[in-house]
Short mmCIF file of C-alpha atoms in Angstrom, two decimals:
data_model
loop_
_atom_site.label_atom_id
_atom_site.label_comp_id
_atom_site.label_asym_id
_atom_site.label_seq_id
_atom_site.Cartn_x
_atom_site.Cartn_y
_atom_site.Cartn_z
CA MET Q 16 -106.79 -48.75 46.47
CA SER Q 17 -109.53 -46.26 45.64
CA VAL Q 18 -109.32 -45.13 42.02
CA LYS Q 19 -108.87 -41.40 41.42
CA VAL Q 20 -108.39 -39.90 37.95
CA ARG Q 21 -108.24 -36.37 36.55
CA PHE Q 22 -109.15 -34.42 33.49
CA ALA Q 23 -107.01 -31.25 33.08
CA PRO Q 24 -108.31 -29.17 30.17
CA SER Q 25 -106.84 -25.72 29.29
CA PRO Q 26 -109.50 -22.95 29.32
CA THR Q 27 -108.06 -21.43 26.03
CA GLY Q 28 -110.75 -22.92 23.75
CA LYS Q 29 -113.80 -25.09 23.56
CA LEU Q 30 -113.90 -28.80 24.44
CA HIS Q 31 -113.70 -30.86 21.20
CA VAL Q 32 -114.30 -34.51 20.42
CA GLY Q 33 -110.67 -35.55 21.09
CA ASN Q 34 -110.44 -34.20 24.61
CA VAL Q 35 -113.99 -35.05 25.47
CA ARG Q 36 -113.10 -38.74 24.71
CA THR Q 37 -110.19 -38.40 27.10
CA ALA Q 38 -112.44 -36.95 29.78
CA LEU Q 39 -115.05 -39.65 29.17
CA VAL Q 40 -112.67 -42.58 29.39
CA ASN Q 41 -111.29 -41.20 32.62
CA TRP Q 42 -114.82 -40.66 33.98
CA MET Q 43 -116.02 -44.12 32.93
CA PHE Q 44 -112.96 -45.88 34.42
CA ALA Q 45 -113.41 -44.09 37.71
CA LYS Q 46 -117.14 -44.55 38.02
CA GLY Q 47 -116.89 -48.23 36.92
CA GLN Q 48 -114.43 -48.75 39.81
CA GLY Q 49 -116.43 -46.74 42.33
CA GLY Q 50 -113.69 -44.05 42.28
CA SER Q 51 -113.41 -40.23 41.94
CA PHE Q 52 -113.16 -37.90 38.93
CA VAL Q 53 -111.16 -34.69 39.36
CA LEU Q 54 -111.65 -31.68 37.09
CA ARG Q 55 -108.43 -29.69 37.13
CA ILE Q 56 -108.35 -26.52 35.06
CA ASP Q 57 -104.87 -26.00 33.53
CA ASP Q 58 -104.93 -22.23 33.54
CA THR Q 59 -101.22 -21.54 34.17
CA ASP Q 60 -101.20 -19.56 30.92
CA LEU Q 61 -102.82 -16.60 32.38
CA ALA Q 62 -102.69 -14.60 29.22
CA ARG Q 63 -104.69 -17.05 27.11
CA SER Q 64 -107.01 -18.54 29.72
CA THR Q 65 -110.47 -17.00 29.99
CA PRO Q 66 -113.36 -17.40 32.41
CA GLU Q 67 -115.69 -17.91 29.46
CA PHE Q 68 -113.86 -20.96 28.22
CA GLU Q 69 -113.60 -22.21 31.85
CA GLN Q 70 -117.34 -21.97 32.24
CA GLY Q 71 -117.88 -23.61 28.94
CA ILE Q 72 -115.85 -26.66 30.05
CA GLU Q 73 -118.03 -26.96 33.13
CA ASP Q 74 -121.19 -26.51 31.07
CA ASP Q 75 -120.10 -29.16 28.53
CA LEU Q 76 -119.16 -31.77 31.11
CA THR Q 77 -122.51 -31.14 32.99
CA TRP Q 78 -124.51 -31.38 29.83
CA LEU Q 79 -122.83 -34.67 28.91
CA GLY Q 80 -123.73 -36.11 32.33
CA MET Q 81 -120.11 -36.26 33.73
CA PRO Q 82 -120.09 -34.40 37.11
CA TRP Q 83 -116.83 -34.05 38.94
CA ASP Q 84 -116.07 -35.00 42.53
CA GLU Q 85 -113.32 -32.38 43.07
CA ARG Q 86 -112.24 -29.26 41.18
CA TYR Q 87 -109.14 -27.26 41.14
CA ASN Q 88 -107.52 -24.33 39.25
CA GLN Q 89 -103.79 -24.63 38.66
CA SER Q 90 -103.45 -20.83 38.66
CA LYS Q 91 -104.15 -20.91 42.44
CA ARG Q 92 -101.34 -23.43 43.15
CA PHE Q 93 -98.21 -21.61 42.05
CA ASP Q 94 -96.79 -21.78 45.48
CA ARG Q 95 -96.87 -25.50 45.31
CA TYR Q 96 -95.06 -25.59 41.96
CA HIS Q 97 -92.46 -23.12 43.33
CA ASP Q 98 -91.78 -25.37 46.31
CA ALA Q 99 -91.41 -28.39 44.03
CA ALA Q 100 -89.03 -26.56 41.77
CA GLU Q 101 -86.84 -25.47 44.68
CA ARG Q 102 -86.68 -29.00 45.90
CA LEU Q 103 -85.58 -30.22 42.44
CA LYS Q 104 -82.99 -27.45 42.26
CA ALA Q 105 -81.64 -28.37 45.71
CA ALA Q 106 -81.34 -32.04 44.54
CA GLY Q 107 -79.43 -31.06 41.43
CA ARG Q 108 -82.26 -32.23 39.14
CA LEU Q 109 -83.36 -28.79 37.84
CA TYR Q 110 -80.71 -26.63 36.23
CA PRO Q 111 -80.67 -23.29 34.45
CA ALA Q 112 -79.99 -23.18 30.70
CA TYR Q 113 -79.32 -19.94 28.77
CA ASP Q 114 -79.38 -21.31 25.25
CA THR Q 115 -81.39 -19.28 22.77
CA ALA Q 116 -83.76 -20.87 20.27
CA GLU Q 117 -81.38 -20.05 17.47
CA GLU Q 118 -78.43 -21.65 19.24
CA LEU Q 119 -80.44 -24.78 19.89
CA ASP Q 120 -81.60 -24.98 16.32
CA ARG Q 121 -78.10 -24.52 14.95
CA ARG Q 122 -76.82 -27.41 17.24
CA ARG Q 123 -79.65 -29.66 16.13
CA LYS Q 124 -78.76 -29.18 12.52
CA VAL Q 125 -75.18 -29.99 13.24
CA GLN Q 126 -76.15 -33.16 15.08
CA LEU Q 127 -78.41 -34.28 12.22
CA SER Q 128 -75.71 -33.65 9.65
CA ARG Q 129 -73.41 -35.93 11.58
CA GLY Q 130 -76.06 -38.62 11.97
CA MET Q 131 -76.49 -37.98 15.67
CA PRO Q 132 -79.82 -37.86 17.47
CA PRO Q 133 -80.95 -34.22 17.84
CA ILE Q 134 -81.11 -34.09 21.64
CA TYR Q 135 -79.98 -31.37 24.00
CA ASP Q 136 -76.22 -31.67 24.65
CA ARG Q 137 -76.43 -30.40 28.32
CA ALA Q 138 -73.98 -27.58 27.54
CA ALA Q 139 -75.66 -25.59 30.37
CA LEU Q 140 -74.36 -28.08 32.91
CA HIS Q 141 -70.75 -26.98 32.14
CA LEU Q 142 -71.44 -23.26 32.79
CA THR Q 143 -69.55 -21.83 35.73
CA ASP Q 144 -71.03 -19.20 38.00
CA GLU Q 145 -68.98 -16.59 36.17
CA ASP Q 146 -70.38 -17.83 32.80
CA LYS Q 147 -73.90 -17.52 34.20
CA ALA Q 148 -73.30 -14.05 35.60
CA LYS Q 149 -71.97 -12.90 32.22
CA LEU Q 150 -74.89 -14.31 30.35
CA GLU Q 151 -77.33 -12.61 32.72
CA ALA Q 152 -75.45 -9.28 32.46
CA GLU Q 153 -76.12 -9.56 28.69
CA GLY Q 154 -79.81 -9.69 29.44
CA ARG Q 155 -80.35 -13.43 29.14
CA LYS Q 156 -82.68 -15.22 31.50
CA PRO Q 157 -82.50 -18.90 32.10
CA HIS Q 158 -85.14 -21.50 31.32
CA TRP Q 159 -84.92 -24.53 33.62
CA ARG Q 160 -84.38 -28.14 32.50
CA PHE Q 161 -84.94 -31.34 34.40
CA LYS Q 162 -81.90 -33.55 34.36
CA LEU Q 163 -82.92 -36.99 33.30
CA ASP Q 164 -81.20 -40.15 34.69
CA GLY Q 165 -80.74 -41.52 31.15
CA LYS Q 166 -82.07 -44.97 32.03
CA ARG Q 167 -84.71 -47.34 30.75
CA VAL Q 168 -88.01 -46.51 32.40
CA SER Q 169 -90.73 -49.14 32.33
CA TRP Q 170 -94.31 -49.41 33.42
CA GLU Q 171 -97.29 -51.70 32.89
CA ASP Q 172 -99.78 -49.70 30.75
CA LEU Q 173 -103.39 -50.51 31.28
CA SER Q 174 -104.04 -50.09 27.59
CA ARG Q 175 -100.78 -50.96 25.85
CA GLY Q 176 -99.31 -53.55 28.19
CA HIS Q 177 -95.60 -53.49 29.10
CA CYS Q 178 -93.92 -50.25 27.98
CA GLU Q 179 -90.34 -49.03 28.17
CA VAL Q 180 -88.77 -45.67 27.33
CA ASP Q 181 -85.04 -45.00 27.27
CA THR Q 182 -84.59 -41.46 28.68
CA ALA Q 183 -80.99 -41.43 27.42
CA SER Q 184 -82.51 -40.83 23.93
CA MET Q 185 -84.39 -37.76 25.12
CA SER Q 186 -83.59 -34.12 25.71
CA ASP Q 187 -83.75 -32.89 29.23
CA PRO Q 188 -87.30 -31.39 29.31
CA VAL Q 189 -87.79 -27.74 29.98
CA LEU Q 190 -90.09 -27.30 33.03
CA ILE Q 191 -89.92 -23.53 33.54
CA ARG Q 192 -89.64 -20.97 30.75
CA GLU Q 193 -87.43 -17.86 30.63
CA ASP Q 194 -90.42 -15.67 31.69
CA GLY Q 195 -90.93 -17.92 34.73
CA LEU Q 196 -94.07 -19.59 33.24
CA TYR Q 197 -94.36 -23.22 34.27
CA LEU Q 198 -94.88 -25.57 31.29
CA TYR Q 199 -97.49 -28.31 31.71
CA THR Q 200 -95.25 -31.14 32.99
CA LEU Q 201 -94.26 -29.92 36.45
CA PRO Q 202 -97.61 -28.62 37.63
CA SER Q 203 -99.22 -31.79 36.28
CA VAL Q 204 -96.90 -34.05 38.29
CA VAL Q 205 -97.10 -31.93 41.45
CA ASP Q 206 -100.92 -31.88 41.30
CA ASP Q 207 -101.09 -35.65 40.64
CA ILE Q 208 -99.03 -36.14 43.83
CA ASP Q 209 -100.98 -33.62 45.94
CA MET Q 210 -104.34 -34.74 44.78
CA GLY Q 211 -103.66 -38.48 45.18
CA ILE Q 212 -104.27 -39.31 41.46
CA THR Q 213 -103.94 -43.11 41.14
CA HIS Q 214 -104.25 -43.43 37.32
CA VAL Q 215 -103.18 -41.13 34.50
CA ILE Q 216 -105.29 -41.89 31.42
CA ARG Q 217 -104.59 -40.10 28.10
CA GLY Q 218 -103.86 -40.55 24.43
CA GLU Q 219 -101.11 -42.66 23.13
CA ASP Q 220 -99.30 -39.66 21.73
CA HIS Q 221 -98.13 -38.98 25.31
CA THR Q 222 -96.50 -42.39 25.68
CA THR Q 223 -92.95 -41.21 24.97
CA ASN Q 224 -93.39 -38.40 27.59
CA THR Q 225 -94.17 -40.88 30.31
CA GLY Q 226 -90.59 -41.95 30.85
CA ALA Q 227 -89.52 -38.32 31.74
CA GLN Q 228 -92.56 -37.79 33.82
CA ILE Q 229 -92.03 -40.96 35.84
CA GLU Q 230 -88.49 -39.69 36.54
CA ILE Q 231 -89.93 -36.42 37.71
CA PHE Q 232 -92.35 -38.27 40.04
CA GLU Q 233 -89.45 -40.27 41.42
CA ALA Q 234 -87.27 -37.23 42.01
CA LEU Q 235 -90.10 -35.32 43.85
CA ILE Q 236 -90.85 -38.44 45.91
CA ALA Q 237 -87.14 -38.61 46.85
CA ALA Q 238 -87.36 -34.99 47.72
CA GLY Q 239 -90.20 -35.60 50.16
CA LEU Q 240 -93.25 -34.96 47.95
CA GLY Q 241 -95.54 -37.94 47.42
CA THR Q 242 -95.04 -41.70 48.05
CA GLU Q 243 -96.10 -43.47 44.87
CA VAL Q 244 -96.02 -43.04 41.03
CA PRO Q 245 -99.47 -43.38 39.52
CA LYS Q 246 -100.44 -46.01 36.96
CA PHE Q 247 -100.71 -45.10 33.25
CA ALA Q 248 -103.05 -45.88 30.40
CA HIS Q 249 -102.37 -44.57 26.86
CA MET Q 250 -105.39 -45.21 24.63
CA PRO Q 251 -105.43 -45.25 20.77
CA LEU Q 252 -106.18 -41.93 19.17
CA LEU Q 253 -109.21 -41.01 17.09
CA VAL Q 254 -109.08 -41.18 13.31
CA GLY Q 255 -111.66 -40.45 10.66
CA ALA Q 256 -114.07 -43.02 9.19
CA ASP Q 257 -111.56 -43.64 6.36
CA GLY Q 258 -108.73 -44.37 8.85
CA ALA Q 259 -106.92 -41.10 8.11
CA ALA Q 260 -106.20 -38.45 10.62
CA LEU Q 261 -109.21 -36.47 11.71
CA SER Q 262 -109.86 -33.56 9.41
CA LYS Q 263 -109.47 -30.16 10.81
CA ARG Q 264 -113.30 -29.75 10.57
CA LEU Q 265 -114.02 -32.91 12.64
CA GLY Q 266 -110.91 -32.72 14.82
CA SER Q 267 -111.95 -29.37 16.19
CA LEU Q 268 -115.64 -30.16 16.44
CA SER Q 269 -116.69 -28.88 19.78
CA VAL Q 270 -119.32 -30.07 22.20
CA ALA Q 271 -120.96 -26.65 21.89
CA ASP Q 272 -121.11 -27.22 18.07
CA MET Q 273 -122.62 -30.68 18.48
CA ARG Q 274 -125.14 -29.39 20.96
CA GLU Q 275 -126.12 -26.67 18.55
CA GLN Q 276 -126.47 -29.25 15.72
CA GLY Q 277 -129.00 -31.13 17.79
CA TYR Q 278 -127.07 -34.15 19.03
CA GLU Q 279 -128.19 -35.85 22.27
CA PRO Q 280 -125.55 -36.08 25.07
CA ILE Q 281 -126.05 -39.82 25.50
CA ALA Q 282 -125.50 -40.32 21.71
CA ILE Q 283 -122.20 -38.47 21.99
CA THR Q 284 -121.07 -40.35 25.04
CA SER Q 285 -122.16 -43.67 23.75
CA HIS Q 286 -120.34 -43.04 20.50
CA LEU Q 287 -117.10 -41.74 22.01
CA GLY Q 288 -117.22 -44.33 24.82
CA ARG Q 289 -117.55 -47.37 22.65
CA ILE Q 290 -115.77 -46.76 19.37
CA GLY Q 291 -112.53 -48.68 19.31
CA THR Q 292 -113.82 -51.25 21.85
CA SER Q 293 -115.40 -54.66 21.52
CA ASP Q 294 -118.77 -53.39 22.82
CA ALA Q 295 -121.63 -53.05 20.33
CA LEU Q 296 -122.01 -49.47 19.11
CA GLU Q 297 -125.43 -48.93 20.59
CA VAL Q 298 -126.92 -46.23 22.85
CA ALA Q 299 -126.34 -46.87 26.50
CA ASP Q 300 -129.08 -46.53 29.12
CA SER Q 301 -127.02 -43.86 30.74
CA VAL Q 302 -123.47 -42.55 30.93
CA LEU Q 303 -123.12 -44.30 34.27
CA ALA Q 304 -124.02 -47.59 32.56
CA LEU Q 305 -121.24 -46.89 30.14
CA GLY Q 306 -118.87 -46.58 33.07
CA GLN Q 307 -120.11 -49.73 34.74
CA GLY Q 308 -119.46 -51.66 31.44
CA PHE Q 309 -116.05 -50.15 30.73
CA SER Q 310 -112.79 -52.05 30.76
CA PHE Q 311 -109.49 -51.43 29.11
CA ASP Q 312 -109.45 -55.07 28.18
CA LYS Q 313 -112.20 -54.18 25.69
CA MET Q 314 -110.12 -51.50 24.03
CA GLY Q 315 -108.34 -52.48 20.87
CA ARG Q 316 -104.83 -51.30 19.90
CA SER Q 317 -105.96 -49.86 16.55
CA PRO Q 318 -107.03 -46.19 16.32
CA ALA Q 319 -110.73 -45.57 17.02
CA ARG Q 320 -112.71 -44.56 13.92
CA TYR Q 321 -114.87 -41.55 14.42
CA ASP Q 322 -117.74 -41.81 11.91
CA THR Q 323 -120.43 -39.19 11.93
CA ASP Q 324 -122.86 -41.65 10.32
CA ASP Q 325 -122.54 -43.82 13.46
CA LEU Q 326 -123.22 -40.76 15.61
CA ASP Q 327 -126.27 -39.92 13.51
CA ARG Q 328 -127.55 -43.43 13.88
CA LEU Q 329 -127.05 -43.45 17.67
CA ASN Q 330 -128.71 -40.04 17.96
CA ALA Q 331 -131.80 -41.31 16.17
CA GLN Q 332 -131.72 -44.48 18.34
CA ALA Q 333 -131.67 -42.34 21.47
CA LEU Q 334 -134.62 -40.27 20.37
CA HIS Q 335 -136.64 -43.33 19.30
CA GLY Q 336 -136.25 -44.78 22.86
CA MET Q 337 -137.01 -41.52 24.62
CA SER Q 338 -140.00 -41.53 27.02
CA TYR Q 339 -142.63 -38.86 26.93
CA ALA Q 340 -141.65 -37.88 30.50
CA ALA Q 341 -138.05 -37.22 29.31
CA ALA Q 342 -139.25 -35.24 26.27
CA LYS Q 343 -142.09 -33.25 27.88
CA ASP Q 344 -140.20 -30.16 29.00
CA ARG Q 345 -138.29 -29.94 25.74
CA LEU Q 346 -141.51 -30.31 23.74
CA ALA Q 347 -143.08 -27.51 25.68
CA ALA Q 348 -140.01 -25.31 25.05
CA LEU Q 349 -140.61 -25.80 21.31
CA ASP Q 350 -144.42 -25.36 21.75
CA CYS Q 351 -144.85 -28.84 20.41
CA ASP Q 352 -146.25 -30.72 23.43
CA LEU Q 353 -149.34 -32.41 21.92
CA GLY Q 354 -149.40 -35.17 24.47
CA GLU Q 355 -147.89 -38.63 24.94
CA THR Q 356 -149.87 -40.27 22.11
CA VAL Q 357 -148.52 -37.81 19.54
CA TRP Q 358 -145.03 -38.12 20.90
CA ASP Q 359 -145.07 -41.92 20.67
CA ALA Q 360 -146.46 -41.61 17.13
CA VAL Q 361 -143.78 -39.34 15.79
CA LYS Q 362 -140.54 -40.09 17.78
CA GLY Q 363 -139.60 -43.09 15.57
CA ASN Q 364 -139.08 -40.64 12.72
CA LEU Q 365 -136.80 -38.24 14.48
CA THR Q 366 -133.08 -37.88 13.69
CA LYS Q 367 -132.74 -34.70 15.70
CA PHE Q 368 -135.08 -33.54 18.42
CA ASP Q 369 -136.11 -30.37 16.73
CA ASP Q 370 -137.50 -32.49 13.78
CA VAL Q 371 -140.53 -32.78 16.06
CA VAL Q 372 -141.59 -29.28 15.05
CA ASP Q 373 -142.36 -30.34 11.50
CA LEU Q 374 -143.98 -33.57 12.68
CA ALA Q 375 -146.19 -31.83 15.19
CA ARG Q 376 -147.39 -29.51 12.38
CA ILE Q 377 -148.81 -32.53 10.57
CA VAL Q 378 -151.12 -33.08 13.50
CA ARG Q 379 -152.22 -29.49 14.35
CA GLY Q 380 -151.38 -27.72 11.14
CA PRO Q 381 -151.05 -25.67 9.23
CA VAL Q 382 -150.14 -28.02 6.30
CA THR Q 383 -150.13 -27.00 2.73
CA PRO Q 384 -151.37 -30.09 0.87
CA VAL Q 385 -149.51 -31.28 -2.13
CA ILE Q 386 -152.21 -32.32 -4.74
CA GLU Q 387 -150.92 -33.55 -8.06
CA ASP Q 388 -154.15 -35.16 -9.15
CA PRO Q 389 -157.26 -33.19 -8.09
CA ALA Q 390 -159.52 -35.94 -9.35
CA PHE Q 391 -157.80 -38.46 -7.14
CA ALA Q 392 -158.17 -36.16 -4.08
CA ALA Q 393 -161.83 -35.60 -4.81
CA ALA Q 394 -162.45 -39.35 -5.13
CA ALA Q 395 -160.62 -39.87 -1.81
CA LEU Q 396 -162.76 -37.20 -0.15
CA ALA Q 397 -165.95 -38.78 -1.44
CA VAL Q 398 -165.21 -42.07 0.45
CA LEU Q 399 -163.68 -40.52 3.56
CA PRO Q 400 -165.20 -42.24 6.62
CA GLU Q 401 -167.31 -40.24 9.00
CA THR Q 402 -165.34 -41.52 11.95
CA ILE Q 403 -161.49 -41.45 11.90
CA ASP Q 404 -160.46 -44.04 14.38
CA ALA Q 405 -157.60 -46.63 14.63
CA GLY Q 406 -159.13 -48.72 11.80
CA ALA Q 407 -160.10 -45.89 9.50
CA TRP Q 408 -156.90 -45.75 7.39
CA SER Q 409 -157.26 -49.32 6.27
CA ALA Q 410 -160.94 -49.03 5.48
CA TRP Q 411 -160.44 -45.69 3.69
CA THR Q 412 -157.50 -46.75 1.51
CA ASN Q 413 -159.44 -49.86 0.39
CA ALA Q 414 -162.34 -47.63 -0.55
CA VAL Q 415 -160.07 -45.20 -2.45
CA LYS Q 416 -158.44 -48.26 -4.17
CA GLU Q 417 -161.88 -49.47 -5.38
CA SER Q 418 -162.90 -45.94 -6.45
CA THR Q 419 -159.73 -44.99 -8.34
CA GLY Q 420 -158.02 -48.30 -9.23
CA ALA Q 421 -154.84 -46.93 -7.65
CA LYS Q 422 -152.77 -49.37 -5.55
CA GLY Q 423 -149.38 -49.66 -3.89
CA LYS Q 424 -147.21 -46.53 -4.09
CA ALA Q 425 -149.70 -44.87 -6.43
CA LEU Q 426 -152.37 -45.14 -3.73
CA PHE Q 427 -150.45 -44.39 -0.54
CA MET Q 428 -148.02 -41.66 -1.68
CA PRO Q 429 -150.57 -39.21 -3.03
CA LEU Q 430 -152.55 -39.56 0.20
CA ARG Q 431 -149.44 -38.90 2.33
CA HIS Q 432 -148.61 -35.85 0.18
CA ILE Q 433 -152.07 -34.41 0.56
CA LEU Q 434 -152.40 -35.02 4.30
CA THR Q 435 -148.82 -34.18 5.48
CA GLY Q 436 -147.19 -32.16 2.72
CA GLN Q 437 -144.25 -34.54 2.98
CA GLN Q 438 -142.97 -37.59 1.13
CA HIS Q 439 -141.95 -39.52 4.20
CA GLY Q 440 -143.04 -39.63 7.78
CA PRO Q 441 -144.77 -41.56 10.60
CA ASP Q 442 -147.26 -44.40 9.94
CA MET Q 443 -150.40 -42.94 8.41
CA ALA Q 444 -152.73 -45.37 10.18
CA THR Q 445 -151.57 -43.87 13.46
CA MET Q 446 -151.45 -40.30 12.21
CA THR Q 447 -154.92 -39.99 10.63
CA PRO Q 448 -156.88 -40.19 13.90
CA LEU Q 449 -154.49 -37.58 15.33
CA ILE Q 450 -154.97 -35.29 12.44
CA GLY Q 451 -158.79 -35.55 12.73
CA ARG Q 452 -161.48 -35.66 10.11
CA GLU Q 453 -161.99 -31.83 9.89
CA ARG Q 454 -158.35 -31.13 8.84
CA ILE Q 455 -158.22 -34.24 6.64
CA GLU Q 456 -161.34 -32.96 4.73
CA LYS Q 457 -159.88 -29.52 4.31
CA ARG Q 458 -156.53 -30.78 3.03
CA LEU Q 459 -158.28 -33.09 0.54
CA LYS Q 460 -160.05 -29.94 -0.76
CA GLY Q 461 -156.62 -28.30 -1.21
CA GLU Q 462 -157.00 -25.97 1.82
CA VAL Q 463 -154.20 -25.06 4.15
CA ALA Q 464 -155.23 -26.61 7.45
#
């Protein structure tokens, strides 16, 4: 069986770390199996969905290196949902209910006060045609509920193992609202059938919904739509580094935000694709390599810890291993392309790509030298070699040491401050030939160069 999965975001906001992880796990599983990844835009809420958010979803997935094989908009498939709804009505599985929110709330409170589970009592099933006509004459419009079988539904979950849900302990789910708007469940099931989705992969917070959805699949198959219920995988959710629920700040962190903050796409995908698994938390060669190495067997049962310190480490690792060819166009866009030698010299000190702007300034200037001891700077200038080559730094610092008596940190830090204007940075033995004698001389004299 060829694997086919889907990611169905709603274009009512930006993609954030939680739903990106869901998309990524779907993508990795499909590509690791040589299968297909479907992008299905859940835009049935026409009032809240926008073209801008829809385009943002596409842009984010493209930037992360996760292309889709097929793409659909649910807003263009209402005829299919209507057909499915009519089949369920004809089979007696979808029934109209006229209960108001206030009535339902009052009944729930009564049930709780009596120690009963607060599930829908199916009062609407006892309405006669006359009752319905009277309610509609009062201006009420029905919402439509799916009649559950009230049985134990089981499945073998790729992530959680054997799972069972007793649908007798659940309320009949509402599939169509009073205003005719389809809620997520029916369009999702119909689309999964029509598009041949073989595996539904999502967060474990959807586990309890699966029993009802399997019954809807079975009812539609019995009504002539589809032939097989897909397999399911419910993966552990993300938590913060401390094990607590993700804070609102991190939980809503969008891909657009992360891109703006300078994170590399492969750092993001390596982080989200490997946290909560037995794989080492290291940068992958590519997102495709992540997919080829993915297995639900590697995924633990505990929540995956989202730690920005890990992401920062991976981002630096990605930059440190980046070739000049991969960086060249981005360097040019920042007006910082000083050649492969300079890139190789500075990339090991990057945490974000834009840090290269400050590091490139060390080489070409202007740098405002930091001179705390003018006498030390003058002594260093006096013994500056005529030729600044690969061995010049060692020879020069030995000469300065003999001239001033400074050694260790007292020798090297003042020279770094003078030549770079910074306390930390790339290896000075590598940087001095790149800076060149003319600029070194000027900076030792206290000149901006």
